[in-house]
């Protein structure tokens, strides 16, 4: 009688690391990233930067608790020592101290693929913690990114445009963000732009493609943006080209919205299938 060789190497999978916050309801953040990685066949790892929960007693507003920068550094040290990781997604960082810590690790690690979902929190130009955080993200992490996935608001902030009202504006924003960062851009229009289709614009400096899919309702669904960037990350880890990754991510998120998860909160969440 023979037995399986316990020492034989198991079949490996591409590795995808997310550096992001924990979102307690499971629809967004690291939870969405890990579910997306798993659904697309990547081995998912997470380094948590903050703990986010919604307050049902205060109109479901955000409650935000940052993880100590030393703890973030410890997580990344362990992950990068345990595995050869060349594809990383960066989501919510939340404080200048966190951004400084993460950027320092990324500068040393130099991953082949660095997907930035640029979570910006300052809605105006008032001085303060929000503006300081966004400025730090733009100065320290954006220059390291190879692929960036801004939403409607973030596309305005990163491009310098005062408004994005139609497809032409979104194309102009994608071009401007690429020129400023050097990264491949997938600018998300989603349900923010009028018309029957949810459109995203891909631009890498040479190829411009408008990705279209019929809208699924008129309201944003929690986790759609996180899952889009995570799907791009998983596909890049598997060896896809940036444009192939963008196309796959677009279709993956549409399916996740179609199968969205209802809740008693005033929002629904994507469900990865």
Coordinates of C-alpha atoms in Angstrom, one line a residue:
X1 CA 0.0 0.0 0.0
X2 CA 1.4 3.4 -0.9
X3 CA 0.7 6.7 0.8
X4 CA 0.9 10.2 -0.6
X5 CA 4.3 11.8 -0.2
X6 CA 3.7 14.3 2.5
X7 CA 6.9 16.2 1.4
X8 CA 5.7 16.6 -2.2
X9 CA 5.1 20.3 -3.0
X10 CA 1.4 21.3 -3.3
X11 CA 0.2 23.1 -6.4
X12 CA 1.0 26.8 -6.0
X13 CA -1.2 29.7 -6.7
X14 CA -0.3 33.3 -7.6
X15 CA -0.1 35.5 -4.5
X16 CA -1.9 38.8 -4.1
X17 CA -1.4 41.1 -1.1
X18 CA -3.8 43.8 0.0
X19 CA -2.8 46.6 2.3
X20 CA -6.2 48.0 3.4
X21 CA -8.6 48.6 6.2
X22 CA -11.0 46.1 7.7
X23 CA -14.7 47.0 7.0
X24 CA -16.9 45.3 9.6
X25 CA -20.0 44.6 7.4
X26 CA -17.9 42.6 4.9
X27 CA -18.8 44.5 1.8
X28 CA -15.6 46.5 1.3
X29 CA -12.0 46.8 2.4
X30 CA -9.8 43.9 3.0
X31 CA -12.8 41.6 3.4
X32 CA -13.9 42.3 -0.2
X33 CA -10.3 42.1 -1.5
X34 CA -9.7 38.6 0.0
X35 CA -13.0 37.3 -1.3
X36 CA -12.2 38.7 -4.8
X37 CA -8.7 37.2 -4.7
X38 CA -10.2 33.8 -3.8
X39 CA -12.9 33.9 -6.4
X40 CA -10.3 34.6 -9.1
X41 CA -7.8 32.0 -8.1
X42 CA -5.2 34.0 -6.3
X43 CA -3.9 33.3 -2.8
X44 CA -4.9 36.3 -0.8
X45 CA -3.0 37.9 2.1
X46 CA -3.9 41.1 4.0
X47 CA -2.1 43.7 6.1
X48 CA -4.7 45.7 8.0
X49 CA -4.2 49.5 8.2
X50 CA -7.3 50.5 10.1
X51 CA -10.6 49.2 11.5
X52 CA -13.7 50.8 10.0
X53 CA -17.3 50.2 11.2
X54 CA -20.5 52.0 10.6
X55 CA -22.5 53.4 13.5
X56 CA -26.2 52.4 13.2
X57 CA -27.0 54.8 16.0
X58 CA -25.6 57.8 14.1
X59 CA -27.0 57.5 10.5
X60 CA -24.5 54.8 9.7
X61 CA -21.6 57.2 9.8
X62 CA -18.0 55.9 9.7
X63 CA -16.1 54.9 12.9
X64 CA -12.4 54.8 12.1
X65 CA -9.6 53.4 14.3
X66 CA -6.1 53.3 12.8
X67 CA -3.8 50.4 13.4
X68 CA -0.5 51.4 15.0
X69 CA 2.2 51.9 12.3
X70 CA 4.5 49.5 14.0
X71 CA 1.9 46.8 13.8
X72 CA 1.4 47.5 10.1
X73 CA 5.1 47.2 9.6
X74 CA 5.2 43.9 11.5
X75 CA 2.5 42.5 9.3
X76 CA 4.3 43.5 6.1
X77 CA 7.6 42.2 7.4
X78 CA 6.1 38.7 8.1
X79 CA 4.3 38.6 4.7
X80 CA 7.2 39.6 2.6
X81 CA 9.5 37.2 4.5
X82 CA 7.2 34.3 4.0
X83 CA 6.4 34.7 0.3
X84 CA 7.8 36.1 -2.9
X85 CA 5.1 38.8 -3.5
X86 CA 5.3 40.8 -6.7
X87 CA 1.7 42.0 -6.8
X88 CA 0.2 44.3 -4.2
X89 CA -3.0 46.3 -3.9
X90 CA -3.1 49.4 -1.7
X91 CA -6.5 50.5 -0.4
X92 CA -7.5 52.7 2.6
X93 CA -4.5 53.9 4.6
X94 CA -6.1 56.7 6.5
X95 CA -3.4 58.7 8.3
X96 CA -0.1 60.3 7.3
X97 CA 1.8 58.0 9.7
X98 CA 0.3 54.9 8.1
X99 CA 1.1 56.3 4.6
X100 CA 4.7 57.0 5.6
X101 CA 5.1 53.4 7.0
X102 CA 3.5 51.7 4.0
X103 CA 5.4 53.8 1.4
X104 CA 8.7 53.0 3.1
X105 CA 8.0 49.3 2.8
X106 CA 6.9 49.6 -0.8
X107 CA 10.0 51.5 -1.8
X108 CA 12.1 48.6 -0.5
X109 CA 9.9 45.8 -1.8
X110 CA 9.5 47.3 -5.3
X111 CA 6.7 45.0 -6.4
X112 CA 6.3 44.4 -10.1
X113 CA 2.6 45.3 -9.9
X114 CA 1.4 47.9 -7.4
X115 CA -2.4 48.6 -7.8
X116 CA -3.5 51.8 -5.9
X117 CA -7.2 52.3 -5.1
X118 CA -6.6 55.9 -4.1
X119 CA -9.0 56.4 -1.1
X120 CA -9.1 60.2 -0.8
X121 CA -11.0 61.6 2.2
X122 CA -10.8 65.4 1.8
X123 CA -13.8 66.8 0.0
X124 CA -12.4 70.4 -0.2
X125 CA -9.2 72.3 0.3
X126 CA -9.6 73.1 4.0
X127 CA -6.4 72.5 6.0
X128 CA -6.5 69.7 8.5
X129 CA -6.0 66.0 8.9
X130 CA -8.0 64.9 5.8
X131 CA -6.0 67.2 3.5
X132 CA -2.7 66.2 5.1
X133 CA -3.6 62.5 4.5
X134 CA -4.6 63.0 0.9
X135 CA -1.5 65.1 0.2
X136 CA 0.7 62.4 1.7
X137 CA -1.0 59.7 -0.4
X138 CA -0.4 61.7 -3.6
X139 CA 3.2 62.5 -2.8
X140 CA 4.4 59.2 -1.3
X141 CA 2.3 56.3 -2.7
X142 CA 0.9 57.5 -6.1
X143 CA 4.4 57.8 -7.6
X144 CA 5.1 54.1 -6.7
X145 CA 1.9 52.8 -8.3
X146 CA 1.9 50.9 -11.6
X147 CA -1.9 50.9 -11.9
X148 CA -4.4 53.3 -10.3
X149 CA -8.2 52.9 -10.1
X150 CA -9.8 56.3 -9.0
X151 CA -13.5 56.7 -8.6
X152 CA -15.4 59.8 -9.9
X153 CA -14.4 62.1 -7.0
X154 CA -10.8 60.8 -6.9
X155 CA -10.5 61.2 -10.7
X156 CA -11.3 64.9 -10.2
X157 CA -8.9 65.3 -7.4
X158 CA -6.0 63.5 -9.1
X159 CA -6.6 65.1 -12.6
X160 CA -7.2 68.6 -11.4
X161 CA -10.5 68.8 -13.4
X162 CA -13.3 70.8 -11.7
X163 CA -16.0 68.5 -12.9
X164 CA -16.4 65.1 -14.7
X165 CA -19.9 65.1 -16.2
X166 CA -19.6 62.8 -19.3
X167 CA -17.5 60.3 -21.1
X168 CA -15.2 62.9 -22.6
X169 CA -14.4 64.4 -19.2
X170 CA -13.6 60.9 -17.8
X171 CA -11.3 60.3 -20.8
X172 CA -9.6 63.6 -20.1
X173 CA -9.2 62.8 -16.4
X174 CA -7.7 59.4 -17.2
X175 CA -5.2 61.0 -19.6
X176 CA -4.2 63.6 -17.0
X177 CA -3.8 61.1 -14.2
X178 CA -1.5 59.0 -16.3
X179 CA 0.6 62.0 -17.3
X180 CA 1.0 63.0 -13.6
X181 CA 1.7 59.5 -12.3
X182 CA 3.0 57.4 -15.1
X183 CA 0.7 54.6 -14.0
X184 CA -1.9 52.7 -16.0
X185 CA -5.3 54.3 -15.2
X186 CA -8.8 52.8 -14.9
X187 CA -11.0 55.8 -14.1
X188 CA -14.4 54.7 -12.8
X189 CA -17.5 56.5 -13.9
X190 CA -19.9 54.0 -12.5
X191 CA -23.4 55.3 -11.8
X192 CA -22.2 58.9 -11.4
X193 CA -22.5 59.7 -15.1
X194 CA -25.8 59.9 -17.0
X195 CA -26.8 57.3 -19.5
X196 CA -27.7 53.6 -19.6
X197 CA -24.2 52.3 -19.2
X198 CA -21.7 52.3 -16.4
X199 CA -18.4 53.3 -18.0
X200 CA -14.8 53.1 -17.0
X201 CA -11.9 54.5 -18.9
X202 CA -8.6 52.5 -19.4
X203 CA -5.5 54.4 -20.4
X204 CA -1.9 53.3 -20.3
X205 CA -0.3 56.1 -22.3
X206 CA -0.8 54.3 -25.6
X207 CA -4.1 52.4 -25.5
X208 CA -7.4 54.1 -24.6
X209 CA -10.4 51.9 -24.1
X210 CA -13.8 52.8 -22.7
X211 CA -15.3 49.8 -20.9
X212 CA -19.1 49.7 -20.9
X213 CA -21.7 47.6 -19.1
X214 CA -25.4 48.2 -18.6
X215 CA -26.0 49.8 -15.2
X216 CA -27.5 47.6 -12.5
X217 CA -29.7 50.1 -10.7
X218 CA -28.9 53.8 -10.0
X219 CA -27.2 53.5 -6.6
X220 CA -23.6 52.7 -5.7
X221 CA -23.1 49.3 -4.1
X222 CA -20.6 49.0 -1.2
X223 CA -17.4 47.3 -2.2
X224 CA -17.6 47.7 -5.9
X225 CA -14.5 49.9 -6.1
X226 CA -12.5 47.8 -3.8
X227 CA -13.5 44.6 -5.7
X228 CA -12.6 46.2 -9.0
X229 CA -9.1 47.1 -7.9
X230 CA -8.7 43.7 -6.2
X231 CA -9.8 41.9 -9.4
X232 CA -7.2 43.9 -11.3
X233 CA -4.7 42.8 -8.7
X234 CA -5.6 39.1 -8.9
X235 CA -5.5 39.1 -12.7
X236 CA -2.1 40.9 -12.8
X237 CA -0.8 38.3 -10.3
X238 CA -1.9 35.6 -12.7
X239 CA 0.0 37.2 -15.5
X240 CA -2.7 39.1 -17.4
X241 CA -1.8 42.3 -19.2
X242 CA -3.2 45.5 -17.7
X243 CA -5.9 45.8 -20.3
X244 CA -6.9 42.1 -19.9
X245 CA -7.0 42.6 -16.1
X246 CA -9.2 45.7 -16.5
X247 CA -11.7 43.9 -18.8
X248 CA -11.9 40.9 -16.5
X249 CA -12.4 43.1 -13.4
X250 CA -15.2 45.1 -15.1
X251 CA -17.2 42.0 -15.8
X252 CA -16.4 40.4 -12.4
X253 CA -17.7 43.5 -10.5
X254 CA -20.9 43.6 -12.7
X255 CA -21.6 40.0 -11.6
X256 CA -20.9 40.9 -8.0
X257 CA -23.3 43.8 -8.2
X258 CA -26.0 41.6 -9.8
X259 CA -25.6 39.1 -6.9
X260 CA -25.3 41.8 -4.3
X261 CA -26.1 41.2 -0.6
X262 CA -29.0 43.0 1.0
X263 CA -28.8 44.2 4.6
X264 CA -30.5 46.4 7.1
X265 CA -27.9 49.1 6.5
X266 CA -28.8 51.8 4.0
X267 CA -26.6 50.2 1.4
X268 CA -26.2 46.8 -0.3
X269 CA -22.8 45.0 -0.7
X270 CA -21.3 43.3 -3.7
X271 CA -21.1 39.5 -3.5
X272 CA -18.3 37.8 -5.3
X273 CA -19.3 34.8 -7.3

